[in-house]
mmCIF file of C-alpha atoms and ligand atoms in Angstrom:
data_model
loop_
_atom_site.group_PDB
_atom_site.id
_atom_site.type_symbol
_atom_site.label_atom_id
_atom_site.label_comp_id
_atom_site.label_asym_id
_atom_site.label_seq_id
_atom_site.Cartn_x
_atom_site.Cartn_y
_atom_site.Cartn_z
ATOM 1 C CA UNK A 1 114.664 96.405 111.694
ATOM 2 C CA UNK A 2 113.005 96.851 114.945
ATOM 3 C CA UNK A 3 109.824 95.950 115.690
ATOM 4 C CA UNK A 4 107.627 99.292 116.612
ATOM 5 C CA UNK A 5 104.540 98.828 118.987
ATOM 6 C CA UNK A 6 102.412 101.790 117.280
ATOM 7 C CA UNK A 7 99.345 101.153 118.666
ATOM 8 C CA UNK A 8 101.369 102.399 122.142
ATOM 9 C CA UNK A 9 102.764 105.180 119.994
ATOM 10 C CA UNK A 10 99.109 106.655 119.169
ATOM 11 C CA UNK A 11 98.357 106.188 122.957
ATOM 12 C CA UNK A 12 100.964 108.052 123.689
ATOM 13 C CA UNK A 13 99.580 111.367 121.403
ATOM 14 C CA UNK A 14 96.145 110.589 122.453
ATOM 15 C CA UNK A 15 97.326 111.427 126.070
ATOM 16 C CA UNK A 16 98.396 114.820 125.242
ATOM 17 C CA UNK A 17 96.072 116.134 122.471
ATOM 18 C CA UNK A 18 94.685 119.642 123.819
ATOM 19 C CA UNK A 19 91.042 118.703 123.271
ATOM 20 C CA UNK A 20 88.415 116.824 121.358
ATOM 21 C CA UNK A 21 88.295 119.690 118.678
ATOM 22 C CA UNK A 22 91.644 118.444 117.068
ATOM 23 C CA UNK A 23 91.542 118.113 113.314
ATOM 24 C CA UNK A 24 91.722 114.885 111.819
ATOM 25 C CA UNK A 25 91.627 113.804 108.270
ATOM 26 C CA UNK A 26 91.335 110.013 107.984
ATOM 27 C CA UNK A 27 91.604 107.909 104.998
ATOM 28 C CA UNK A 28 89.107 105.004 104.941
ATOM 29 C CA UNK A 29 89.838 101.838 103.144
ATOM 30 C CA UNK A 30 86.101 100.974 103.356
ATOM 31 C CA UNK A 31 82.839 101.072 105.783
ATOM 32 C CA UNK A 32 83.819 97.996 107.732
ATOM 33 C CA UNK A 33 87.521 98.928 108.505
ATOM 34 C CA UNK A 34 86.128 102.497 109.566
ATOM 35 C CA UNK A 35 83.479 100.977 112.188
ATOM 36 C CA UNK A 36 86.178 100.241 115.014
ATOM 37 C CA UNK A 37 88.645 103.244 113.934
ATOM 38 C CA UNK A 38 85.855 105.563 114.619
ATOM 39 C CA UNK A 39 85.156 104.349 117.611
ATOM 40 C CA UNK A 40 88.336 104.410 119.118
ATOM 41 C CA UNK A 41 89.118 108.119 117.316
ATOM 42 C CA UNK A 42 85.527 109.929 118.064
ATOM 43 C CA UNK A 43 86.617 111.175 121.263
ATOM 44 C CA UNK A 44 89.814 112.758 120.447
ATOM 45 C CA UNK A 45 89.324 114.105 117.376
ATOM 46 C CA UNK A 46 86.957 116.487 115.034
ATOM 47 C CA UNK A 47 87.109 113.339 111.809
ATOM 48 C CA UNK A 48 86.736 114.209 108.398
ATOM 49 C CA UNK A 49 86.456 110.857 106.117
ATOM 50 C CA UNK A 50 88.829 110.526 103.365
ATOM 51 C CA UNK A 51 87.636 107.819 100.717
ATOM 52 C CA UNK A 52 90.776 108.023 98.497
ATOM 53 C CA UNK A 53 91.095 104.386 96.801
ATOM 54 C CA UNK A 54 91.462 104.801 93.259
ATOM 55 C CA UNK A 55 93.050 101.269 93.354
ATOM 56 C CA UNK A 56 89.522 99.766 93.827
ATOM 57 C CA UNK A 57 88.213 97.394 90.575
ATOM 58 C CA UNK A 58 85.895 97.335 89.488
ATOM 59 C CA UNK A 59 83.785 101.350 89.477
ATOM 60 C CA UNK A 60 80.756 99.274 90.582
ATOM 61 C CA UNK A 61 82.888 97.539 93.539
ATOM 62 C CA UNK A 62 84.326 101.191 94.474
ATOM 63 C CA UNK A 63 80.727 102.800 94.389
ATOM 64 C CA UNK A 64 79.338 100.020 96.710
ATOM 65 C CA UNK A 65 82.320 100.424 99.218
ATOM 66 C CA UNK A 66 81.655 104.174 99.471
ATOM 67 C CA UNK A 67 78.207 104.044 100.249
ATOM 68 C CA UNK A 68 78.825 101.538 102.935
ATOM 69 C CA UNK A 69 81.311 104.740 104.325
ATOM 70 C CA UNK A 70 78.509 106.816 103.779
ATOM 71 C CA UNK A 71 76.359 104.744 105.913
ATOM 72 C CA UNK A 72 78.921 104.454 108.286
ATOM 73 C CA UNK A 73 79.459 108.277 108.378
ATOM 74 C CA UNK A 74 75.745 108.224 109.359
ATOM 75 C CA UNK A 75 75.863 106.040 112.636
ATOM 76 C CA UNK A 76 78.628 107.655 113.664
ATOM 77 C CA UNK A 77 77.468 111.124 113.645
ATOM 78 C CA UNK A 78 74.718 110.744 115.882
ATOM 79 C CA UNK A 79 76.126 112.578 119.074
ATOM 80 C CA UNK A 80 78.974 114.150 116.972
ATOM 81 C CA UNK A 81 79.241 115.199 113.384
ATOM 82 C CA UNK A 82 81.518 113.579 111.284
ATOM 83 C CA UNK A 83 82.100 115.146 108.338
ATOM 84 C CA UNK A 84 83.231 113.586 104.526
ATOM 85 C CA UNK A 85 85.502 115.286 102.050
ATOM 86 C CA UNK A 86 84.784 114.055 98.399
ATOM 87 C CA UNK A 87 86.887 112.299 96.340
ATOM 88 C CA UNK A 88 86.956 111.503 93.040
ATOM 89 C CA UNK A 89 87.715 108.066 91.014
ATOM 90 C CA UNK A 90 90.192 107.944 88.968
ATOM 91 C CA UNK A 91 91.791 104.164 88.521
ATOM 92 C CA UNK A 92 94.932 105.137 86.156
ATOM 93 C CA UNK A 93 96.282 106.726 88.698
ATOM 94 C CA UNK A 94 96.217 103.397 91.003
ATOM 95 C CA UNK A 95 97.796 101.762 87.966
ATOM 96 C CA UNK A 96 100.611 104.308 87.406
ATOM 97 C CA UNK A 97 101.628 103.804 91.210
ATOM 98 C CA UNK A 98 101.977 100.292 90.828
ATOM 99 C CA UNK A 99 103.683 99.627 87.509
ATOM 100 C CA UNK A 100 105.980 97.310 86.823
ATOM 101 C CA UNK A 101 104.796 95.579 89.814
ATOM 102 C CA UNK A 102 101.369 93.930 88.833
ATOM 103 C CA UNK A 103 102.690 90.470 89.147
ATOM 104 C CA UNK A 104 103.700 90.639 92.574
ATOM 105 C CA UNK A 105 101.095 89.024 94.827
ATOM 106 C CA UNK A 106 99.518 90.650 97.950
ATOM 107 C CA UNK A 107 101.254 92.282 101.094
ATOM 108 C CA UNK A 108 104.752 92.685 97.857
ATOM 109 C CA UNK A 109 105.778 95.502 97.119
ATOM 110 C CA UNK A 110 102.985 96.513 95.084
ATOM 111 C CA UNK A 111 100.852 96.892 98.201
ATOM 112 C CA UNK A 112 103.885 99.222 99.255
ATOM 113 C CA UNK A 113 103.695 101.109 96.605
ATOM 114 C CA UNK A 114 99.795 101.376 97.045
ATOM 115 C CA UNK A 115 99.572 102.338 100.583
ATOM 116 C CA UNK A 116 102.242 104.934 99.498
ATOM 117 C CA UNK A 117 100.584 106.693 96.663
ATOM 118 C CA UNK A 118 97.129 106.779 98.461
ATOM 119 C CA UNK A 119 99.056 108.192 102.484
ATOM 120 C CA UNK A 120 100.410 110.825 100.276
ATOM 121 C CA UNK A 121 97.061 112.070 98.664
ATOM 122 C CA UNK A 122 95.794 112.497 102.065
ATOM 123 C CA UNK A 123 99.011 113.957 103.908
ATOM 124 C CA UNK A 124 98.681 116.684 100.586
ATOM 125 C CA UNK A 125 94.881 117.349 101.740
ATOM 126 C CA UNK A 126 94.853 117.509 105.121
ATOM 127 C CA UNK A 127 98.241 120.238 104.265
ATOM 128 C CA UNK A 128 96.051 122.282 102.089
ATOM 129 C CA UNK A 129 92.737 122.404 104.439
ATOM 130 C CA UNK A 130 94.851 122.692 107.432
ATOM 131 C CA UNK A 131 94.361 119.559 109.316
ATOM 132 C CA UNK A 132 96.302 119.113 112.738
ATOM 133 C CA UNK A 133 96.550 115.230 111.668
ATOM 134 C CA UNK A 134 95.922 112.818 109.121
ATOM 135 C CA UNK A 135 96.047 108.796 109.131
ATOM 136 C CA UNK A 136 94.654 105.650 107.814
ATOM 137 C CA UNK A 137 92.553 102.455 108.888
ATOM 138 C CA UNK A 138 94.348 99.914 106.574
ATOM 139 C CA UNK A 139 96.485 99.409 109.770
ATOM 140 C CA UNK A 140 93.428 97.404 111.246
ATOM 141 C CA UNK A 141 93.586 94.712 108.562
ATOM 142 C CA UNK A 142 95.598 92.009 109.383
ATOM 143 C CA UNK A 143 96.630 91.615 106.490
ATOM 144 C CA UNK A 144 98.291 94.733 105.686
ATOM 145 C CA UNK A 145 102.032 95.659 107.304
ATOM 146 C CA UNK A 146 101.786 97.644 110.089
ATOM 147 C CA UNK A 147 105.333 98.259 110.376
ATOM 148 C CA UNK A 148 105.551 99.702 106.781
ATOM 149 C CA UNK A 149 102.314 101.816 106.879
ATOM 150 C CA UNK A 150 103.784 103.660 109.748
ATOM 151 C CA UNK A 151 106.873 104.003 108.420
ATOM 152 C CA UNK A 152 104.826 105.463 105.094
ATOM 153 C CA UNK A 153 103.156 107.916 107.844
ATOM 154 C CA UNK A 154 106.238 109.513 109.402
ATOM 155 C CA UNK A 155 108.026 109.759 106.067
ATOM 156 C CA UNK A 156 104.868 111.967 104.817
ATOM 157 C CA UNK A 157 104.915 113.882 108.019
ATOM 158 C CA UNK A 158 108.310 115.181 107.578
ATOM 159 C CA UNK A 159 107.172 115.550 103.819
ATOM 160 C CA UNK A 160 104.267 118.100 104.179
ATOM 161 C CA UNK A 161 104.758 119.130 107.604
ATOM 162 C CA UNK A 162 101.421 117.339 108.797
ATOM 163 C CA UNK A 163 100.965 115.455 111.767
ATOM 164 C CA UNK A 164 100.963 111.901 111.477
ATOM 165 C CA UNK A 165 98.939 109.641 113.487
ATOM 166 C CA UNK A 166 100.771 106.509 114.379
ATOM 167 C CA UNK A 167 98.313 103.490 114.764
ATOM 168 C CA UNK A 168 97.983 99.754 114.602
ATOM 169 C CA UNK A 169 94.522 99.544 114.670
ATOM 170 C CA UNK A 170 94.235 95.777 114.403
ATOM 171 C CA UNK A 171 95.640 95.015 118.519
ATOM 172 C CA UNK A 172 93.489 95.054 121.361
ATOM 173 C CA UNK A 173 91.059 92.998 119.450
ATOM 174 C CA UNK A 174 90.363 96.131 116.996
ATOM 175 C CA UNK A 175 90.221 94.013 114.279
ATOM 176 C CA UNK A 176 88.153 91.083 115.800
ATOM 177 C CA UNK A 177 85.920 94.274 116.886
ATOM 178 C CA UNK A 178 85.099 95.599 113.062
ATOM 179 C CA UNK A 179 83.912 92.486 112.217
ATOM 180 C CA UNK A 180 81.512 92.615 115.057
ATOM 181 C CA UNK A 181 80.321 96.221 114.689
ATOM 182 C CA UNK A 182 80.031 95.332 110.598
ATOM 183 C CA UNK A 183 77.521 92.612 111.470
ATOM 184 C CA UNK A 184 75.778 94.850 113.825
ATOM 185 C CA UNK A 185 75.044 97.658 111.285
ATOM 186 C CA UNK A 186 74.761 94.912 108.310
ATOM 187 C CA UNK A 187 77.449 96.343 106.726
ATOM 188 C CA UNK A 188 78.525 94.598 103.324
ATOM 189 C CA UNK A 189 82.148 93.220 103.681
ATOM 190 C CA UNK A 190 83.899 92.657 100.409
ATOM 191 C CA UNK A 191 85.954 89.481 99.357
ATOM 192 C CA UNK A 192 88.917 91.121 97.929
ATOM 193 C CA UNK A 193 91.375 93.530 98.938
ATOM 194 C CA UNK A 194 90.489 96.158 96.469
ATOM 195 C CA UNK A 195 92.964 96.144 93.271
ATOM 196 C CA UNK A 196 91.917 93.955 89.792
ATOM 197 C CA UNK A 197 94.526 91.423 90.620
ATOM 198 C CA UNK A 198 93.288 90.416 93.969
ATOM 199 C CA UNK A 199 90.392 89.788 92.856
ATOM 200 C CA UNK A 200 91.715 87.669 90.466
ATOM 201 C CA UNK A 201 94.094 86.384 93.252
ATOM 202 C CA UNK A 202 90.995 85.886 95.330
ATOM 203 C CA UNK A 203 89.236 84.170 92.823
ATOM 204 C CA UNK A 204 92.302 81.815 91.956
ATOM 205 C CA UNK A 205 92.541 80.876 95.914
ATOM 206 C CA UNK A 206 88.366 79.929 95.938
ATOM 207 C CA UNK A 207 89.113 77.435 92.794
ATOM 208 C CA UNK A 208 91.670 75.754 94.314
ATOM 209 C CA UNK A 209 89.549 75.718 97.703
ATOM 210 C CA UNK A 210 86.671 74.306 95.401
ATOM 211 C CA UNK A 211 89.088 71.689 93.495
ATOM 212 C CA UNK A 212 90.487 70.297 97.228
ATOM 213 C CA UNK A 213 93.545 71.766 96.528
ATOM 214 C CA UNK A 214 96.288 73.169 99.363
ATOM 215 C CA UNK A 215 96.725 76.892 98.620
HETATM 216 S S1 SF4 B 301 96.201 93.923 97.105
HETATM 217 FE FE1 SF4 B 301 95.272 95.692 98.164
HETATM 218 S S2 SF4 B 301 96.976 96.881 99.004
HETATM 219 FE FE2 SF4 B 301 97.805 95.451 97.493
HETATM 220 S S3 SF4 B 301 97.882 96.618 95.581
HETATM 221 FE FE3 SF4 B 301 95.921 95.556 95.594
HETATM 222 S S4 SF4 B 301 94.462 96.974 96.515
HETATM 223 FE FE4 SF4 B 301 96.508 97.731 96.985
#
Protein backbone atom coordinates (compact mmCIF):
# COMPACT_ATOMS: atom_id res chain seq x y z
CA UNK A 1 0.00 0.00 0.00
CA UNK A 2 1.40 3.36 -0.52
CA UNK A 3 3.28 5.09 1.70
CA UNK A 4 1.30 8.51 2.80
CA UNK A 5 3.47 11.56 4.00
CA UNK A 6 0.68 12.91 6.57
CA UNK A 7 2.57 15.17 8.32
CA UNK A 8 2.48 17.16 4.61
CA UNK A 9 -1.20 16.29 4.55
CA UNK A 10 -1.95 18.33 7.94
CA UNK A 11 0.26 21.15 6.42
CA UNK A 12 -1.68 21.22 3.77
CA UNK A 13 -5.21 21.96 6.04
CA UNK A 14 -3.25 24.10 8.29
CA UNK A 15 -2.72 26.43 5.21
CA UNK A 16 -6.29 26.95 4.63
CA UNK A 17 -8.05 26.86 8.05
CA UNK A 18 -10.19 30.24 8.24
CA UNK A 19 -8.72 31.29 11.58
CA UNK A 20 -7.26 30.40 14.93
CA UNK A 21 -10.88 29.98 16.41
CA UNK A 22 -11.29 26.50 14.65
CA UNK A 23 -12.58 23.76 16.90
CA UNK A 24 -10.46 21.04 17.77
CA UNK A 25 -11.01 18.08 19.93
CA UNK A 26 -7.76 16.18 20.53
CA UNK A 27 -7.26 12.92 22.12
CA UNK A 28 -4.15 12.75 24.35
CA UNK A 29 -2.34 9.57 24.94
CA UNK A 30 -0.59 11.23 27.92
CA UNK A 31 1.16 14.68 29.20
CA UNK A 32 4.43 14.03 27.44
CA UNK A 33 3.05 13.10 23.92
CA UNK A 34 0.73 16.32 24.27
CA UNK A 35 3.82 18.79 25.02
CA UNK A 36 5.01 19.00 21.23
CA UNK A 37 1.33 18.43 19.68
CA UNK A 38 0.29 21.50 21.45
CA UNK A 39 2.79 23.36 20.38
CA UNK A 40 2.61 22.80 16.91
CA UNK A 41 -1.58 22.94 17.11
CA UNK A 42 -1.96 26.22 19.53
CA UNK A 43 -1.95 28.50 16.74
CA UNK A 44 -4.45 27.04 14.51
CA UNK A 45 -6.82 25.80 16.60
CA UNK A 46 -9.32 26.56 19.75
CA UNK A 47 -7.99 22.68 21.63
CA UNK A 48 -10.11 20.91 23.84
CA UNK A 49 -8.10 17.82 25.55
CA UNK A 50 -9.57 14.49 25.19
CA UNK A 51 -8.05 11.93 27.82
CA UNK A 52 -9.94 8.85 26.51
CA UNK A 53 -7.57 5.71 27.40
CA UNK A 54 -9.54 3.25 29.11
CA UNK A 55 -6.81 0.76 27.93
CA UNK A 56 -4.44 2.19 30.63
CA UNK A 57 -3.44 -0.57 33.68
CA UNK A 58 -3.29 -0.15 36.20
CA UNK A 59 -6.28 2.90 37.73
CA UNK A 60 -3.26 4.23 39.69
CA UNK A 61 -1.01 4.35 36.34
CA UNK A 62 -4.14 6.04 34.44
CA UNK A 63 -4.70 8.64 37.36
CA UNK A 64 -0.95 9.63 37.31
CA UNK A 65 -0.95 10.03 33.41
CA UNK A 66 -3.95 12.39 33.62
CA UNK A 67 -2.67 14.66 36.01
CA UNK A 68 0.51 15.00 34.09
CA UNK A 69 -2.29 16.24 31.10
CA UNK A 70 -3.65 18.33 33.60
CA UNK A 71 -0.41 19.93 34.25
CA UNK A 72 0.24 20.12 30.81
CA UNK A 73 -3.19 21.77 30.12
CA UNK A 74 -1.82 24.37 32.60
CA UNK A 75 1.46 25.53 30.74
CA UNK A 76 -0.18 25.61 27.81
CA UNK A 77 -2.93 27.89 28.59
CA UNK A 78 -0.97 30.70 29.58
CA UNK A 79 -1.55 33.10 26.51
CA UNK A 80 -4.51 30.92 25.30
CA UNK A 81 -7.02 28.78 27.08
CA UNK A 82 -7.06 25.33 26.50
CA UNK A 83 -9.83 23.73 27.62
CA UNK A 84 -10.37 19.71 28.96
CA UNK A 85 -13.46 17.63 28.42
CA UNK A 86 -13.78 14.84 31.16
CA UNK A 87 -13.64 11.45 30.71
CA UNK A 88 -14.37 8.71 32.58
CA UNK A 89 -12.43 5.21 33.29
CA UNK A 90 -13.80 2.43 32.44
CA UNK A 91 -11.09 -0.56 31.58
CA UNK A 92 -13.71 -3.37 30.31
CA UNK A 93 -14.33 -1.51 27.67
CA UNK A 94 -10.44 -1.49 26.57
CA UNK A 95 -10.69 -5.24 27.10
CA UNK A 96 -13.83 -5.85 24.98
CA UNK A 97 -12.02 -3.96 22.00
CA UNK A 98 -9.21 -6.13 22.12
CA UNK A 99 -10.46 -9.66 22.65
CA UNK A 100 -9.30 -12.47 21.28
CA UNK A 101 -6.22 -10.61 20.63
CA UNK A 102 -4.37 -10.32 24.08
CA UNK A 103 -1.55 -12.48 23.00
CA UNK A 104 -0.48 -10.52 20.20
CA UNK A 105 2.53 -8.38 21.13
CA UNK A 106 2.83 -4.57 20.56
CA UNK A 107 2.33 -2.47 17.25
CA UNK A 108 -0.26 -6.36 16.22
CA UNK A 109 -3.28 -6.04 15.65
CA UNK A 110 -4.35 -5.52 19.05
CA UNK A 111 -2.82 -2.04 19.00
CA UNK A 112 -5.14 -1.74 15.79
CA UNK A 113 -7.87 -2.57 17.37
CA UNK A 114 -6.97 -0.11 20.29
CA UNK A 115 -6.24 2.96 18.41
CA UNK A 116 -9.61 2.08 16.71
CA UNK A 117 -11.95 1.81 19.59
CA UNK A 118 -10.42 4.91 21.39
CA UNK A 119 -10.40 7.42 17.44
CA UNK A 120 -13.96 6.46 17.46
CA UNK A 121 -14.92 7.68 21.06
CA UNK A 122 -13.53 10.93 20.13
CA UNK A 123 -14.80 11.26 16.37
CA UNK A 124 -18.51 10.44 18.40
CA UNK A 125 -17.68 13.55 20.82
CA UNK A 126 -16.36 16.01 18.90
CA UNK A 127 -19.93 14.98 16.47
CA UNK A 128 -22.11 15.59 19.40
CA UNK A 129 -20.40 19.02 20.77
CA UNK A 130 -19.89 20.16 17.31
CA UNK A 131 -16.24 20.20 16.80
CA UNK A 132 -14.86 21.38 13.28
CA UNK A 133 -12.00 18.60 13.88
CA UNK A 134 -10.83 15.96 15.98
CA UNK A 135 -7.35 13.94 16.08
CA UNK A 136 -4.84 12.20 18.13
CA UNK A 137 -1.09 12.48 19.40
CA UNK A 138 -0.30 8.69 19.38
CA UNK A 139 0.99 9.57 15.83
CA UNK A 140 4.11 11.21 17.60
CA UNK A 141 5.27 7.93 19.14
CA UNK A 142 7.48 6.14 17.16
CA UNK A 143 6.34 3.38 17.99
CA UNK A 144 2.87 3.48 16.93
CA UNK A 145 1.85 3.12 12.89
CA UNK A 146 1.37 6.17 11.40
CA UNK A 147 0.09 4.83 8.30
CA UNK A 148 -2.75 2.91 10.10
CA UNK A 149 -3.76 5.69 12.59
CA UNK A 150 -4.50 7.84 9.65
CA UNK A 151 -6.12 5.47 7.86
CA UNK A 152 -8.31 4.92 11.36
CA UNK A 153 -8.87 8.91 11.03
CA UNK A 154 -10.34 9.18 7.54
CA UNK A 155 -12.42 6.04 7.97
CA UNK A 156 -14.10 7.88 11.15
CA UNK A 157 -14.42 11.04 9.19
CA UNK A 158 -16.56 9.60 6.59
CA UNK A 159 -18.21 7.73 9.65
CA UNK A 160 -19.57 10.74 11.70
CA UNK A 161 -19.12 13.39 9.28
CA UNK A 162 -16.24 15.09 11.43
CA UNK A 163 -13.22 16.48 10.20
CA UNK A 164 -10.25 14.54 10.55
CA UNK A 165 -6.93 15.90 11.17
CA UNK A 166 -4.27 14.04 9.32
CA UNK A 167 -0.88 14.11 11.27
CA UNK A 168 2.39 12.34 11.83
CA UNK A 169 3.44 14.09 14.63
CA UNK A 170 6.68 12.21 15.22
CA UNK A 171 8.76 13.99 11.75
CA UNK A 172 10.46 17.12 11.89
CA UNK A 173 12.02 16.04 15.07
CA UNK A 174 8.42 16.21 16.89
CA UNK A 175 9.14 13.34 18.66
CA UNK A 176 12.84 14.05 19.64
CA UNK A 177 11.07 17.53 20.68
CA UNK A 178 8.48 15.93 23.47
CA UNK A 179 11.12 14.43 25.09
CA UNK A 180 12.81 17.73 25.42
CA UNK A 181 9.80 19.85 26.42
CA UNK A 182 8.90 16.71 29.05
CA UNK A 183 12.25 17.29 30.74
CA UNK A 184 11.73 20.94 30.71
CA UNK A 185 8.38 20.92 32.62
CA UNK A 186 9.57 17.63 34.69
CA UNK A 187 6.99 15.83 33.32
CA UNK A 188 6.80 12.03 34.47
CA UNK A 189 7.27 9.73 31.37
CA UNK A 190 5.93 6.25 31.84
CA UNK A 191 7.75 2.89 30.92
CA UNK A 192 4.99 1.15 29.23
CA UNK A 193 2.72 1.76 26.51
CA UNK A 194 -0.40 1.77 28.51
CA UNK A 195 -2.36 -1.76 28.31
CA UNK A 196 -1.68 -4.72 31.27
CA UNK A 197 0.24 -6.74 28.79
CA UNK A 198 2.85 -4.24 27.95
CA UNK A 199 3.62 -3.82 30.98
CA UNK A 200 4.13 -7.22 31.38
CA UNK A 201 5.86 -7.13 27.90
CA UNK A 202 7.93 -4.31 29.28
CA UNK A 203 8.78 -5.99 32.24
CA UNK A 204 9.72 -9.34 30.34
CA UNK A 205 12.17 -7.15 27.93
CA UNK A 206 14.02 -5.43 31.39
CA UNK A 207 14.67 -9.24 32.70
CA UNK A 208 16.16 -10.32 29.83
CA UNK A 209 18.15 -6.87 29.63
CA UNK A 210 19.10 -7.67 33.37
CA UNK A 211 19.98 -11.54 32.62
CA UNK A 212 22.44 -10.34 29.41
CA UNK A 213 20.12 -11.70 27.23
CA UNK A 214 19.44 -10.45 23.29
CA UNK A 215 15.78 -9.38 23.17
S1 LIG B 1 0.43 -1.84 23.59
FE1 LIG B 1 -0.44 0.25 23.65
S2 LIG B 1 -1.53 0.53 21.71
FE2 LIG B 1 -1.13 -1.66 21.97
S3 LIG B 1 -2.98 -2.47 22.94
FE3 LIG B 1 -1.57 -1.96 24.60
S4 LIG B 1 -2.06 0.14 25.19
FE4 LIG B 1 -3.02 -0.22 23.21
Amino acid sequence: MERINYQREMENILRILPDNQTKLLLHCCCGPCSTQVLSVLKKYFDITLYFYNPNIYPREEYEKRLKELIKVQSIFSFEKEVKRMDSVYDDRLYFEAVKGLESKGEGSERCLQCYAFRMEEVAKRAKEKGFDYFTTTLSISPYKNAQELNRIGEHLEKKYGVNYLYSDFKKKEGYKESIRLSSEYQLYRQEYCGCVFSLQEAGRIKERKQNGKEI
